Structures are given as C-alpha cells and as structure tokens.
C-alpha cells in the first residue's frame, strides 16, 4: 500500500509537469489539453483550474454510465491541474525552437511514465479514461470508437476556443499509446495473491494415492 500511494501521488505530480512541458513547447498539445487551454483563454482562469473544472464535469458524466470512481480518479481531478500550473510557472515560455522540441519530447516521455505510475498503482482510472471505458460498457462500441468520437469533439471545440493544435497534437495521438503500453506493465503493482490452503496433517503425512 505504501508503494501504491507513493506511485499515485508521484504520478499525479509528474503528469501535471509533463502537460506543462508540452504546453510550453508550443507545437501542439493533446486534445483534452487543447480544450482546457481554450476554456482558460475564454474565461480568464488558469490552465490548471480549467483542467480541474473539466475533470469534475467529465466525472459527472460517469453517473449515467454507471462508472465508479476510485481514489486515483479523484486525485486525478484535484491534483493534475495544480501540478500543471506549477509546471507552467517554473518553465519559461520564450525558449528557442530547438529547446521547445526537446521540451515536447521530454514532456511526452514524462507523461507516459507518469501514466504508468498512477495507473499502475491500481487506484482507478482518470476521469477521461473512465469516460471512454464507460461508453464502451454501455454501448458495446469498441473503445477506440468512443475515444475517437469524444477526443475529436473536444479537440474541435478547443480549437474553436483558441487552443493550440499543431504537429505536436498528431505526435501525441500517435505516440502516447505505445509509450503507455510499455510503462503501465512496467510500473504496475502486483495484486496480492491468496495463499494456498494448508494441507491437513493426514494429507501431509499420507503417501500419494496412485491414479
């Protein structure tokens, strides 16, 4: 349990910092972050607060889908946004182009690692991932269909609101899956197996019966 809790909170912190790195790179961000950035630009609130609000709204959508949030789900809603704001405060916005490319690559790798940490802790999926699995369970559609529909929708809305869509958005969509496919099994905390029942004294001492 100690390892799981450390993984969860470390993953949440690094996830927010990774998002900030990708945002500061300025070459395009993930669909949900395009949406969050657009909301932040139109409302005047911080990017991190927009992420918290959007996460909370998405979590409400779990109710008709009959999804049950875990501790990791709630931590994702409450902690990733502030961690992203911290990263945006720490990372300068006026880096040269080569520096922004390195920042994007590092942010993408860090986000994949952070995903492996928090998902591998087995405290529940984030609100956006749970939305995809909930749609799959309720409709029977393949997960990629529900995910594509939702992410294309939020991407379009975010772009119309002024969010940053670019080559980085495409790279994120193509690369984040394979990266997480490697990091999630790597950091997954094994489930505790039940001990085998002890043999009775008679079974332990009697010779095996031929079959």
PDB file of C-alpha atoms in Angstrom:
ATOM      1  CA  UNK A   1       0.000   0.000   0.000  1.00  0.00           C
ATOM      2  CA  UNK A   2       2.840   2.416   0.769  1.00  0.00           C
ATOM      3  CA  UNK A   3       4.343   1.864  -2.654  1.00  0.00           C
ATOM      4  CA  UNK A   4       0.945   2.323  -4.308  1.00  0.00           C
ATOM      5  CA  UNK A   5       0.285   5.638  -2.558  1.00  0.00           C
ATOM      6  CA  UNK A   6       3.766   6.965  -3.397  1.00  0.00           C
ATOM      7  CA  UNK A   7       3.297   5.917  -7.031  1.00  0.00           C
ATOM      8  CA  UNK A   8      -0.111   7.562  -7.204  1.00  0.00           C
ATOM      9  CA  UNK A   9       0.957  10.974  -5.924  1.00  0.00           C
ATOM     10  CA  UNK A  10       4.283  10.916  -7.773  1.00  0.00           C
ATOM     11  CA  UNK A  11       2.439  10.042 -10.975  1.00  0.00           C
ATOM     12  CA  UNK A  12      -0.079  12.861 -10.496  1.00  0.00           C
ATOM     13  CA  UNK A  13       2.668  15.439  -9.904  1.00  0.00           C
ATOM     14  CA  UNK A  14       4.745  14.301 -12.887  1.00  0.00           C
ATOM     15  CA  UNK A  15       1.656  14.104 -15.081  1.00  0.00           C
ATOM     16  CA  UNK A  16       0.881  17.769 -14.465  1.00  0.00           C
ATOM     17  CA  UNK A  17       4.505  18.805 -15.019  1.00  0.00           C
ATOM     18  CA  UNK A  18       4.577  16.808 -18.272  1.00  0.00           C
ATOM     19  CA  UNK A  19       1.447  18.574 -19.518  1.00  0.00           C
ATOM     20  CA  UNK A  20       3.084  21.921 -18.733  1.00  0.00           C
ATOM     21  CA  UNK A  21       6.195  20.912 -20.693  1.00  0.00           C
ATOM     22  CA  UNK A  22       4.102  20.012 -23.727  1.00  0.00           C
ATOM     23  CA  UNK A  23       2.109  23.246 -23.472  1.00  0.00           C
ATOM     24  CA  UNK A  24       5.273  25.352 -23.199  1.00  0.00           C
ATOM     25  CA  UNK A  25       6.737  23.564 -26.238  1.00  0.00           C
ATOM     26  CA  UNK A  26       4.087  25.328 -28.284  1.00  0.00           C
ATOM     27  CA  UNK A  27       3.915  22.890 -31.199  1.00  0.00           C
ATOM     28  CA  UNK A  28       0.518  21.376 -30.362  1.00  0.00           C
ATOM     29  CA  UNK A  29      -0.950  19.640 -27.323  1.00  0.00           C
ATOM     30  CA  UNK A  30      -3.226  16.708 -26.533  1.00  0.00           C
ATOM     31  CA  UNK A  31      -6.929  17.016 -27.469  1.00  0.00           C
ATOM     32  CA  UNK A  32      -8.204  17.377 -23.902  1.00  0.00           C
ATOM     33  CA  UNK A  33      -5.495  19.941 -23.159  1.00  0.00           C
ATOM     34  CA  UNK A  34      -6.466  21.895 -26.296  1.00  0.00           C
ATOM     35  CA  UNK A  35      -9.956  22.028 -24.821  1.00  0.00           C
ATOM     36  CA  UNK A  36      -8.653  23.067 -21.403  1.00  0.00           C
ATOM     37  CA  UNK A  37      -6.413  25.720 -22.911  1.00  0.00           C
ATOM     38  CA  UNK A  38      -9.309  27.099 -24.936  1.00  0.00           C
ATOM     39  CA  UNK A  39     -11.542  27.257 -21.858  1.00  0.00           C
ATOM     40  CA  UNK A  40      -8.770  29.013 -19.905  1.00  0.00           C
ATOM     41  CA  UNK A  41      -8.290  31.579 -22.672  1.00  0.00           C
ATOM     42  CA  UNK A  42     -12.001  32.388 -22.936  1.00  0.00           C
ATOM     43  CA  UNK A  43     -12.723  32.508 -19.195  1.00  0.00           C
ATOM     44  CA  UNK A  44      -9.501  34.050 -17.891  1.00  0.00           C
ATOM     45  CA  UNK A  45      -8.921  31.289 -15.351  1.00  0.00           C
ATOM     46  CA  UNK A  46      -5.626  29.393 -15.159  1.00  0.00           C
ATOM     47  CA  UNK A  47      -4.957  26.352 -17.323  1.00  0.00           C
ATOM     48  CA  UNK A  48      -4.764  24.158 -14.222  1.00  0.00           C
ATOM     49  CA  UNK A  49      -8.088  25.368 -12.838  1.00  0.00           C
ATOM     50  CA  UNK A  50      -9.697  24.777 -16.230  1.00  0.00           C
ATOM     51  CA  UNK A  51      -8.371  21.202 -16.116  1.00  0.00           C
ATOM     52  CA  UNK A  52      -9.889  20.704 -12.643  1.00  0.00           C
ATOM     53  CA  UNK A  53     -13.287  22.052 -13.739  1.00  0.00           C
ATOM     54  CA  UNK A  54     -13.327  19.949 -16.913  1.00  0.00           C
ATOM     55  CA  UNK A  55     -12.295  16.851 -14.959  1.00  0.00           C
ATOM     56  CA  UNK A  56     -15.123  17.405 -12.467  1.00  0.00           C
ATOM     57  CA  UNK A  57     -17.674  17.831 -15.277  1.00  0.00           C
ATOM     58  CA  UNK A  58     -16.432  14.686 -17.008  1.00  0.00           C
ATOM     59  CA  UNK A  59     -16.727  12.842 -13.706  1.00  0.00           C
ATOM     60  CA  UNK A  60     -20.417  13.795 -13.548  1.00  0.00           C
ATOM     61  CA  UNK A  61     -20.827  12.082 -16.921  1.00  0.00           C
ATOM     62  CA  UNK A  62     -19.817   8.838 -15.187  1.00  0.00           C
ATOM     63  CA  UNK A  63     -23.165   8.773 -13.355  1.00  0.00           C
ATOM     64  CA  UNK A  64     -25.391   7.763 -16.303  1.00  0.00           C
ATOM     65  CA  UNK A  65     -22.610   5.441 -17.486  1.00  0.00           C
ATOM     66  CA  UNK A  66     -22.618   3.734 -14.041  1.00  0.00           C
ATOM     67  CA  UNK A  67     -18.892   4.096 -13.611  1.00  0.00           C
ATOM     68  CA  UNK A  68     -17.461   4.062 -10.080  1.00  0.00           C
ATOM     69  CA  UNK A  69     -14.556   6.428  -9.354  1.00  0.00           C
ATOM     70  CA  UNK A  70     -11.587   5.340  -7.290  1.00  0.00           C
ATOM     71  CA  UNK A  71      -9.157   7.307  -5.159  1.00  0.00           C
ATOM     72  CA  UNK A  72      -6.933   7.716  -8.201  1.00  0.00           C
ATOM     73  CA  UNK A  73      -9.845   9.199 -10.153  1.00  0.00           C
ATOM     74  CA  UNK A  74     -10.472  11.902  -7.559  1.00  0.00           C
ATOM     75  CA  UNK A  75      -6.753  12.614  -7.184  1.00  0.00           C
ATOM     76  CA  UNK A  76      -6.514  12.999 -10.950  1.00  0.00           C
ATOM     77  CA  UNK A  77      -9.276  15.622 -10.924  1.00  0.00           C
ATOM     78  CA  UNK A  78      -7.851  17.574  -7.985  1.00  0.00           C
ATOM     79  CA  UNK A  79      -4.062  17.318  -8.381  1.00  0.00           C
ATOM     80  CA  UNK A  80      -3.093  17.251 -12.064  1.00  0.00           C
ATOM     81  CA  UNK A  81      -4.361  20.786 -12.756  1.00  0.00           C
ATOM     82  CA  UNK A  82      -2.435  22.460  -9.904  1.00  0.00           C
ATOM     83  CA  UNK A  83       0.675  20.453 -10.861  1.00  0.00           C
ATOM     84  CA  UNK A  84       0.314  21.739 -14.438  1.00  0.00           C
ATOM     85  CA  UNK A  85       0.042  25.325 -13.171  1.00  0.00           C
ATOM     86  CA  UNK A  86       3.187  24.759 -11.123  1.00  0.00           C
ATOM     87  CA  UNK A  87       4.998  23.496 -14.203  1.00  0.00           C
ATOM     88  CA  UNK A  88       3.832  26.453 -16.287  1.00  0.00           C
ATOM     89  CA  UNK A  89       5.150  28.781 -13.582  1.00  0.00           C
ATOM     90  CA  UNK A  90       8.539  27.031 -13.483  1.00  0.00           C
ATOM     91  CA  UNK A  91       9.105  26.561 -17.232  1.00  0.00           C
ATOM     92  CA  UNK A  92       9.893  29.708 -19.270  1.00  0.00           C
ATOM     93  CA  UNK A  93       7.760  30.452 -22.325  1.00  0.00           C
ATOM     94  CA  UNK A  94      10.420  32.051 -24.545  1.00  0.00           C
ATOM     95  CA  UNK A  95      12.610  29.062 -25.373  1.00  0.00           C
ATOM     96  CA  UNK A  96      14.263  28.710 -28.807  1.00  0.00           C
ATOM     97  CA  UNK A  97      12.722  26.307 -31.288  1.00  0.00           C
ATOM     98  CA  UNK A  98      15.216  23.502 -30.652  1.00  0.00           C
ATOM     99  CA  UNK A  99      14.623  23.886 -26.916  1.00  0.00           C
ATOM    100  CA  UNK A 100      10.862  23.597 -27.425  1.00  0.00           C
ATOM    101  CA  UNK A 101      11.337  20.428 -29.478  1.00  0.00           C
ATOM    102  CA  UNK A 102      13.366  18.887 -26.658  1.00  0.00           C
ATOM    103  CA  UNK A 103      10.760  20.076 -24.167  1.00  0.00           C
ATOM    104  CA  UNK A 104       7.986  18.388 -26.133  1.00  0.00           C
ATOM    105  CA  UNK A 105       9.897  15.106 -26.432  1.00  0.00           C
ATOM    106  CA  UNK A 106      10.751  15.125 -22.736  1.00  0.00           C
ATOM    107  CA  UNK A 107       7.194  16.019 -21.797  1.00  0.00           C
ATOM    108  CA  UNK A 108       5.777  13.197 -23.886  1.00  0.00           C
ATOM    109  CA  UNK A 109       8.109  10.633 -22.314  1.00  0.00           C
ATOM    110  CA  UNK A 110       7.443  12.005 -18.832  1.00  0.00           C
ATOM    111  CA  UNK A 111       3.683  11.904 -19.360  1.00  0.00           C
ATOM    112  CA  UNK A 112       3.893   8.280 -20.460  1.00  0.00           C
ATOM    113  CA  UNK A 113       5.968   7.458 -17.383  1.00  0.00           C
ATOM    114  CA  UNK A 114       3.573   9.333 -15.110  1.00  0.00           C
ATOM    115  CA  UNK A 115       0.637   7.455 -16.640  1.00  0.00           C
ATOM    116  CA  UNK A 116       2.362   4.158 -15.921  1.00  0.00           C
ATOM    117  CA  UNK A 117       2.974   5.216 -12.317  1.00  0.00           C
ATOM    118  CA  UNK A 118      -0.532   6.341 -11.442  1.00  0.00           C
ATOM    119  CA  UNK A 119      -2.401   3.693 -13.439  1.00  0.00           C
ATOM    120  CA  UNK A 120      -0.001   1.006 -12.213  1.00  0.00           C
ATOM    121  CA  UNK A 121      -0.836   1.956  -8.617  1.00  0.00           C
ATOM    122  CA  UNK A 122      -4.300   0.461  -9.244  1.00  0.00           C
ATOM    123  CA  UNK A 123      -6.366   3.200  -7.579  1.00  0.00           C
ATOM    124  CA  UNK A 124      -8.677   3.782 -10.541  1.00  0.00           C
ATOM    125  CA  UNK A 125      -8.542   5.438 -13.943  1.00  0.00           C
ATOM    126  CA  UNK A 126      -8.633   9.162 -14.582  1.00  0.00           C
ATOM    127  CA  UNK A 127     -11.993  10.776 -15.429  1.00  0.00           C
ATOM    128  CA  UNK A 128     -11.320  10.959 -19.175  1.00  0.00           C
ATOM    129  CA  UNK A 129     -10.152   7.346 -19.470  1.00  0.00           C
ATOM    130  CA  UNK A 130     -13.124   6.210 -17.391  1.00  0.00           C
ATOM    131  CA  UNK A 131     -15.450   8.054 -19.736  1.00  0.00           C
ATOM    132  CA  UNK A 132     -14.098   6.017 -22.662  1.00  0.00           C
ATOM    133  CA  UNK A 133     -14.458   2.682 -20.880  1.00  0.00           C
ATOM    134  CA  UNK A 134     -17.931   3.667 -19.641  1.00  0.00           C
ATOM    135  CA  UNK A 135     -19.097   4.414 -23.188  1.00  0.00           C
ATOM    136  CA  UNK A 136     -17.703   1.046 -24.248  1.00  0.00           C
ATOM    137  CA  UNK A 137     -19.581  -0.810 -21.497  1.00  0.00           C
ATOM    138  CA  UNK A 138     -22.900   0.946 -22.075  1.00  0.00           C
ATOM    139  CA  UNK A 139     -22.941   0.891 -25.885  1.00  0.00           C
ATOM    140  CA  UNK A 140     -20.788  -2.104 -26.780  1.00  0.00           C
ATOM    141  CA  UNK A 141     -18.781   0.036 -29.203  1.00  0.00           C
ATOM    142  CA  UNK A 142     -15.037  -0.636 -29.441  1.00  0.00           C
ATOM    143  CA  UNK A 143     -13.095   1.620 -27.077  1.00  0.00           C
ATOM    144  CA  UNK A 144     -11.289   3.296 -29.968  1.00  0.00           C
ATOM    145  CA  UNK A 145     -14.631   4.386 -31.468  1.00  0.00           C
ATOM    146  CA  UNK A 146     -15.810   6.102 -28.278  1.00  0.00           C
ATOM    147  CA  UNK A 147     -12.388   7.591 -27.651  1.00  0.00           C
ATOM    148  CA  UNK A 148     -12.105   8.947 -31.182  1.00  0.00           C
ATOM    149  CA  UNK A 149     -15.578  10.489 -31.080  1.00  0.00           C
ATOM    150  CA  UNK A 150     -15.006  12.181 -27.735  1.00  0.00           C
ATOM    151  CA  UNK A 151     -11.471  13.404 -28.462  1.00  0.00           C
ATOM    152  CA  UNK A 152     -12.331  14.728 -31.933  1.00  0.00           C
ATOM    153  CA  UNK A 153     -15.233  16.617 -30.354  1.00  0.00           C
ATOM    154  CA  UNK A 154     -13.212  18.210 -27.545  1.00  0.00           C
ATOM    155  CA  UNK A 155     -10.360  18.906 -29.957  1.00  0.00           C
ATOM    156  CA  UNK A 156     -12.686  20.768 -32.302  1.00  0.00           C
ATOM    157  CA  UNK A 157     -14.279  22.775 -29.507  1.00  0.00           C
ATOM    158  CA  UNK A 158     -10.884  23.588 -28.012  1.00  0.00           C
ATOM    159  CA  UNK A 159      -9.537  24.706 -31.388  1.00  0.00           C
ATOM    160  CA  UNK A 160     -12.538  26.990 -31.903  1.00  0.00           C
ATOM    161  CA  UNK A 161     -11.880  28.462 -28.439  1.00  0.00           C
ATOM    162  CA  UNK A 162      -8.270  29.195 -29.385  1.00  0.00           C
ATOM    163  CA  UNK A 163      -6.409  26.129 -28.118  1.00  0.00           C
ATOM    164  CA  UNK A 164      -3.068  25.200 -29.672  1.00  0.00           C
ATOM    165  CA  UNK A 165      -3.492  22.497 -32.331  1.00  0.00           C
ATOM    166  CA  UNK A 166      -0.372  21.531 -34.270  1.00  0.00           C
ATOM    167  CA  UNK A 167       2.010  18.782 -35.255  1.00  0.00           C
ATOM    168  CA  UNK A 168       2.504  18.011 -31.569  1.00  0.00           C
ATOM    169  CA  UNK A 169      -1.187  17.083 -31.323  1.00  0.00           C
ATOM    170  CA  UNK A 170      -0.711  14.437 -34.012  1.00  0.00           C
ATOM    171  CA  UNK A 171       2.550  13.183 -32.485  1.00  0.00           C
ATOM    172  CA  UNK A 172       0.869  12.912 -29.094  1.00  0.00           C
ATOM    173  CA  UNK A 173      -2.039  10.904 -30.509  1.00  0.00           C
ATOM    174  CA  UNK A 174       0.300   8.519 -32.348  1.00  0.00           C
ATOM    175  CA  UNK A 175       2.991   8.020 -29.689  1.00  0.00           C
ATOM    176  CA  UNK A 176       1.332   8.169 -26.278  1.00  0.00           C
ATOM    177  CA  UNK A 177      -0.370   4.783 -26.688  1.00  0.00           C
ATOM    178  CA  UNK A 178       2.807   2.778 -27.372  1.00  0.00           C
ATOM    179  CA  UNK A 179       4.650   4.609 -24.580  1.00  0.00           C
ATOM    180  CA  UNK A 180       1.913   3.830 -22.044  1.00  0.00           C
ATOM    181  CA  UNK A 181       1.758   0.271 -23.360  1.00  0.00           C
ATOM    182  CA  UNK A 182       5.335  -0.112 -22.121  1.00  0.00           C
ATOM    183  CA  UNK A 183       5.205   1.906 -18.890  1.00  0.00           C
ATOM    184  CA  UNK A 184       1.930   0.632 -17.414  1.00  0.00           C
ATOM    185  CA  UNK A 185       3.056  -3.033 -17.174  1.00  0.00           C
ATOM    186  CA  UNK A 186       6.490  -1.837 -16.018  1.00  0.00           C
ATOM    187  CA  UNK A 187       5.126   0.084 -13.017  1.00  0.00           C
ATOM    188  CA  UNK A 188       2.044  -1.995 -12.255  1.00  0.00           C
ATOM    189  CA  UNK A 189       1.956  -3.043  -8.614  1.00  0.00           C
ATOM    190  CA  UNK A 190       1.244  -6.793  -8.492  1.00  0.00           C
ATOM    191  CA  UNK A 191      -2.012  -7.817  -6.863  1.00  0.00           C
ATOM    192  CA  UNK A 192      -1.659  -9.806  -3.678  1.00  0.00           C
ATOM    193  CA  UNK A 193      -2.462 -13.457  -4.300  1.00  0.00           C
ATOM    194  CA  UNK A 194      -4.382 -15.511  -1.787  1.00  0.00           C
ATOM    195  CA  UNK A 195      -2.274 -18.146  -0.006  1.00  0.00           C
ATOM    196  CA  UNK A 196      -2.952 -21.741  -0.864  1.00  0.00           C
ATOM    197  CA  UNK A 197      -4.915 -23.603   1.868  1.00  0.00           C
ATOM    198  CA  UNK A 198      -2.694 -25.695   4.101  1.00  0.00           C
ATOM    199  CA  UNK A 199      -2.956 -29.437   3.795  1.00  0.00           C
ATOM    200  CA  UNK A 200      -4.397 -31.303   6.710  1.00  0.00           C
ATOM    201  CA  UNK A 201      -1.997 -33.273   8.861  1.00  0.00           C
ATOM    202  CA  UNK A 202      -3.397 -36.513   7.473  1.00  0.00           C
ATOM    203  CA  UNK A 203      -2.945 -35.378   3.846  1.00  0.00           C
ATOM    204  CA  UNK A 204       0.564 -34.114   4.557  1.00  0.00           C
ATOM    205  CA  UNK A 205       1.740 -37.402   6.054  1.00  0.00           C
ATOM    206  CA  UNK A 206      -0.114 -39.982   3.947  1.00  0.00           C
ATOM    207  CA  UNK A 207       1.541 -41.311   0.783  1.00  0.00           C
ATOM    208  CA  UNK A 208       0.119 -40.203  -2.541  1.00  0.00           C
ATOM    209  CA  UNK A 209      -2.621 -42.408  -3.960  1.00  0.00           C
ATOM    210  CA  UNK A 210      -1.812 -43.798  -7.418  1.00  0.00           C
ATOM    211  CA  UNK A 211      -4.286 -42.816 -10.131  1.00  0.00           C
TER     212      UNK A 211
END
